[in-house]
Amino acid sequence: MARAATTSDVFNAIAEPQRREILVLLRAGERPVTELAVELGMSQPRASKHLRVLREVGLVRDRKAGKQRLYGLDARGLRPIHEWTGGFERFWNGSFDRLDAYVQDLKQARQED
């Protein structure tokens, strides 16, 4: 089966670790591509390519500021991922609740001995 294009959805776009690193860096605020490239240890054209993918799926926005273009996080684009992982969060919370109940039962049994 052919792999989906990186711009087909948010999941494909963030499959690339360096794109996830860009999102982490943009949590702190807007930054120019040159700064992101230096921080990530990559060329400016490579960073621009990653930013284009992130922009096309709605995770990054850009704006002109003088001669620079600033990139910022648009976290609304993460909603599909948040919703998808929510099911796993409920699973893990349930598992931890059962583990906690088991530990409490063990403590109670130990106190009774």
PDB file of C-alpha atoms in Angstrom:
ATOM      1  CA  MET A   1       0.000   0.000   0.000  1.00  0.00           C
ATOM      2  CA  ALA A   2       1.336   3.435  -0.906  1.00  0.00           C
ATOM      3  CA  ARG A   3       2.164   5.822   1.898  1.00  0.00           C
ATOM      4  CA  ALA A   4      -0.142   8.834   2.242  1.00  0.00           C
ATOM      5  CA  ALA A   5       1.227  12.255   1.384  1.00  0.00           C
ATOM      6  CA  THR A   6       2.619  14.156   4.355  1.00  0.00           C
ATOM      7  CA  THR A   7       0.141  16.941   3.657  1.00  0.00           C
ATOM      8  CA  SER A   8      -2.880  14.642   3.552  1.00  0.00           C
ATOM      9  CA  ASP A   9      -3.556  15.021   7.279  1.00  0.00           C
ATOM     10  CA  VAL A  10      -2.088  16.064  10.600  1.00  0.00           C
ATOM     11  CA  PHE A  11      -1.071  12.526  11.552  1.00  0.00           C
ATOM     12  CA  ASN A  12       1.125  12.121   8.462  1.00  0.00           C
ATOM     13  CA  ALA A  13       2.615  15.574   8.900  1.00  0.00           C
ATOM     14  CA  ILE A  14       3.759  14.966  12.475  1.00  0.00           C
ATOM     15  CA  ALA A  15       5.086  11.499  11.715  1.00  0.00           C
ATOM     16  CA  GLU A  16       8.378  13.269  10.947  1.00  0.00           C
ATOM     17  CA  PRO A  17      10.306  13.846  14.222  1.00  0.00           C
ATOM     18  CA  GLN A  18      11.802  17.146  13.065  1.00  0.00           C
ATOM     19  CA  ARG A  19       8.326  18.530  12.409  1.00  0.00           C
ATOM     20  CA  ARG A  20       7.342  17.616  15.948  1.00  0.00           C
ATOM     21  CA  GLU A  21      10.475  19.426  17.169  1.00  0.00           C
ATOM     22  CA  ILE A  22       9.409  22.512  15.223  1.00  0.00           C
ATOM     23  CA  LEU A  23       6.013  22.422  16.926  1.00  0.00           C
ATOM     24  CA  VAL A  24       7.701  22.196  20.318  1.00  0.00           C
ATOM     25  CA  LEU A  25       9.884  25.206  19.515  1.00  0.00           C
ATOM     26  CA  LEU A  26       6.881  27.214  18.319  1.00  0.00           C
ATOM     27  CA  ARG A  27       5.050  26.658  21.618  1.00  0.00           C
ATOM     28  CA  ALA A  28       7.224  29.455  23.006  1.00  0.00           C
ATOM     29  CA  GLY A  29       6.049  31.885  20.322  1.00  0.00           C
ATOM     30  CA  GLU A  30       6.635  33.010  16.771  1.00  0.00           C
ATOM     31  CA  ARG A  31      10.055  32.535  15.225  1.00  0.00           C
ATOM     32  CA  PRO A  32      11.670  33.131  11.829  1.00  0.00           C
ATOM     33  CA  VAL A  33      12.703  30.141   9.751  1.00  0.00           C
ATOM     34  CA  THR A  34      16.392  31.011  10.105  1.00  0.00           C
ATOM     35  CA  GLU A  35      16.173  30.781  13.885  1.00  0.00           C
ATOM     36  CA  LEU A  36      14.306  27.463  13.712  1.00  0.00           C
ATOM     37  CA  ALA A  37      16.890  26.075  11.276  1.00  0.00           C
ATOM     38  CA  VAL A  38      19.782  26.998  13.573  1.00  0.00           C
ATOM     39  CA  GLU A  39      18.016  25.555  16.620  1.00  0.00           C
ATOM     40  CA  LEU A  40      17.357  22.285  14.791  1.00  0.00           C
ATOM     41  CA  GLY A  41      20.763  22.090  13.129  1.00  0.00           C
ATOM     42  CA  MET A  42      19.403  21.974   9.592  1.00  0.00           C
ATOM     43  CA  SER A  43      19.553  24.123   6.491  1.00  0.00           C
ATOM     44  CA  GLN A  44      17.074  26.950   6.002  1.00  0.00           C
ATOM     45  CA  PRO A  45      15.557  25.322   2.867  1.00  0.00           C
ATOM     46  CA  ARG A  46      14.986  22.074   4.773  1.00  0.00           C
ATOM     47  CA  ALA A  47      13.338  23.930   7.662  1.00  0.00           C
ATOM     48  CA  SER A  48      11.191  25.843   5.154  1.00  0.00           C
ATOM     49  CA  LYS A  49      10.056  22.577   3.594  1.00  0.00           C
ATOM     50  CA  HIS A  50       8.981  21.237   6.991  1.00  0.00           C
ATOM     51  CA  LEU A  51       7.192  24.493   7.788  1.00  0.00           C
ATOM     52  CA  ARG A  52       5.341  24.343   4.477  1.00  0.00           C
ATOM     53  CA  VAL A  53       4.014  20.873   5.322  1.00  0.00           C
ATOM     54  CA  LEU A  54       2.967  21.998   8.801  1.00  0.00           C
ATOM     55  CA  ARG A  55       1.268  25.077   7.353  1.00  0.00           C
ATOM     56  CA  GLU A  56      -0.614  23.040   4.734  1.00  0.00           C
ATOM     57  CA  VAL A  57      -2.170  20.811   7.401  1.00  0.00           C
ATOM     58  CA  GLY A  58      -3.078  23.769   9.600  1.00  0.00           C
ATOM     59  CA  LEU A  59      -0.544  23.372  12.416  1.00  0.00           C
ATOM     60  CA  VAL A  60       1.495  26.472  11.633  1.00  0.00           C
ATOM     61  CA  ARG A  61       0.549  29.963  10.517  1.00  0.00           C
ATOM     62  CA  ASP A  62       2.859  32.566   9.101  1.00  0.00           C
ATOM     63  CA  ARG A  63       2.875  36.325   8.801  1.00  0.00           C
ATOM     64  CA  LYS A  64       5.086  38.925   7.230  1.00  0.00           C
ATOM     65  CA  ALA A  65       7.001  41.125   9.692  1.00  0.00           C
ATOM     66  CA  GLY A  66       9.146  43.540   7.745  1.00  0.00           C
ATOM     67  CA  LYS A  67      11.577  41.500   5.662  1.00  0.00           C
ATOM     68  CA  GLN A  68      11.026  38.380   7.754  1.00  0.00           C
ATOM     69  CA  ARG A  69       8.294  35.801   7.755  1.00  0.00           C
ATOM     70  CA  LEU A  70       7.401  34.661  11.268  1.00  0.00           C
ATOM     71  CA  TYR A  71       5.971  31.233  11.950  1.00  0.00           C
ATOM     72  CA  GLY A  72       3.709  30.439  14.860  1.00  0.00           C
ATOM     73  CA  LEU A  73       1.897  27.437  16.241  1.00  0.00           C
ATOM     74  CA  ASP A  74      -1.780  27.022  15.393  1.00  0.00           C
ATOM     75  CA  ALA A  75      -2.698  24.428  18.004  1.00  0.00           C
ATOM     76  CA  ARG A  76      -6.288  24.189  16.759  1.00  0.00           C
ATOM     77  CA  GLY A  77      -4.904  21.889  14.086  1.00  0.00           C
ATOM     78  CA  LEU A  78      -3.949  19.398  16.794  1.00  0.00           C
ATOM     79  CA  ARG A  79      -7.609  18.755  17.663  1.00  0.00           C
ATOM     80  CA  PRO A  80      -7.849  15.502  15.624  1.00  0.00           C
ATOM     81  CA  ILE A  81      -4.804  14.124  17.435  1.00  0.00           C
ATOM     82  CA  HIS A  82      -6.113  15.198  20.813  1.00  0.00           C
ATOM     83  CA  GLU A  83      -9.463  13.548  20.121  1.00  0.00           C
ATOM     84  CA  TRP A  84      -7.833  10.355  18.870  1.00  0.00           C
ATOM     85  CA  THR A  85      -5.488  10.057  21.852  1.00  0.00           C
ATOM     86  CA  GLY A  86      -8.390  10.794  24.227  1.00  0.00           C
ATOM     87  CA  GLY A  87      -9.601   7.212  23.828  1.00  0.00           C
ATOM     88  CA  PHE A  88      -6.233   5.935  24.978  1.00  0.00           C
ATOM     89  CA  GLU A  89      -6.230   8.359  27.889  1.00  0.00           C
ATOM     90  CA  ARG A  90      -9.509   6.848  29.088  1.00  0.00           C
ATOM     91  CA  PHE A  91      -7.979   3.373  28.706  1.00  0.00           C
ATOM     92  CA  TRP A  92      -4.905   4.268  30.771  1.00  0.00           C
ATOM     93  CA  ASN A  93      -6.937   6.079  33.428  1.00  0.00           C
ATOM     94  CA  GLY A  94      -9.110   2.990  33.800  1.00  0.00           C
ATOM     95  CA  SER A  95      -6.031   0.773  34.033  1.00  0.00           C
ATOM     96  CA  PHE A  96      -4.448   2.995  36.687  1.00  0.00           C
ATOM     97  CA  ASP A  97      -7.721   3.074  38.642  1.00  0.00           C
ATOM     98  CA  ARG A  98      -7.809  -0.737  38.653  1.00  0.00           C
ATOM     99  CA  LEU A  99      -4.144  -0.871  39.691  1.00  0.00           C
ATOM    100  CA  ASP A 100      -4.806   1.601  42.514  1.00  0.00           C
ATOM    101  CA  ALA A 101      -7.753  -0.489  43.751  1.00  0.00           C
ATOM    102  CA  TYR A 102      -5.558  -3.607  43.665  1.00  0.00           C
ATOM    103  CA  VAL A 103      -2.790  -1.890  45.658  1.00  0.00           C
ATOM    104  CA  GLN A 104      -5.312  -0.671  48.209  1.00  0.00           C
ATOM    105  CA  ASP A 105      -6.646  -4.250  48.558  1.00  0.00           C
ATOM    106  CA  LEU A 106      -3.101  -5.514  49.125  1.00  0.00           C
ATOM    107  CA  LYS A 107      -2.449  -2.855  51.779  1.00  0.00           C
ATOM    108  CA  GLN A 108      -5.678  -3.684  53.555  1.00  0.00           C
ATOM    109  CA  ALA A 109      -4.906  -7.426  53.463  1.00  0.00           C
ATOM    110  CA  ARG A 110      -1.417  -6.754  54.856  1.00  0.00           C
ATOM    111  CA  GLN A 111      -2.866  -4.677  57.719  1.00  0.00           C
ATOM    112  CA  GLU A 112      -5.309  -7.452  58.573  1.00  0.00           C
ATOM    113  CA  ASP A 113      -2.502 -10.024  58.840  1.00  0.00           C
TER     114      ASP A 113
END
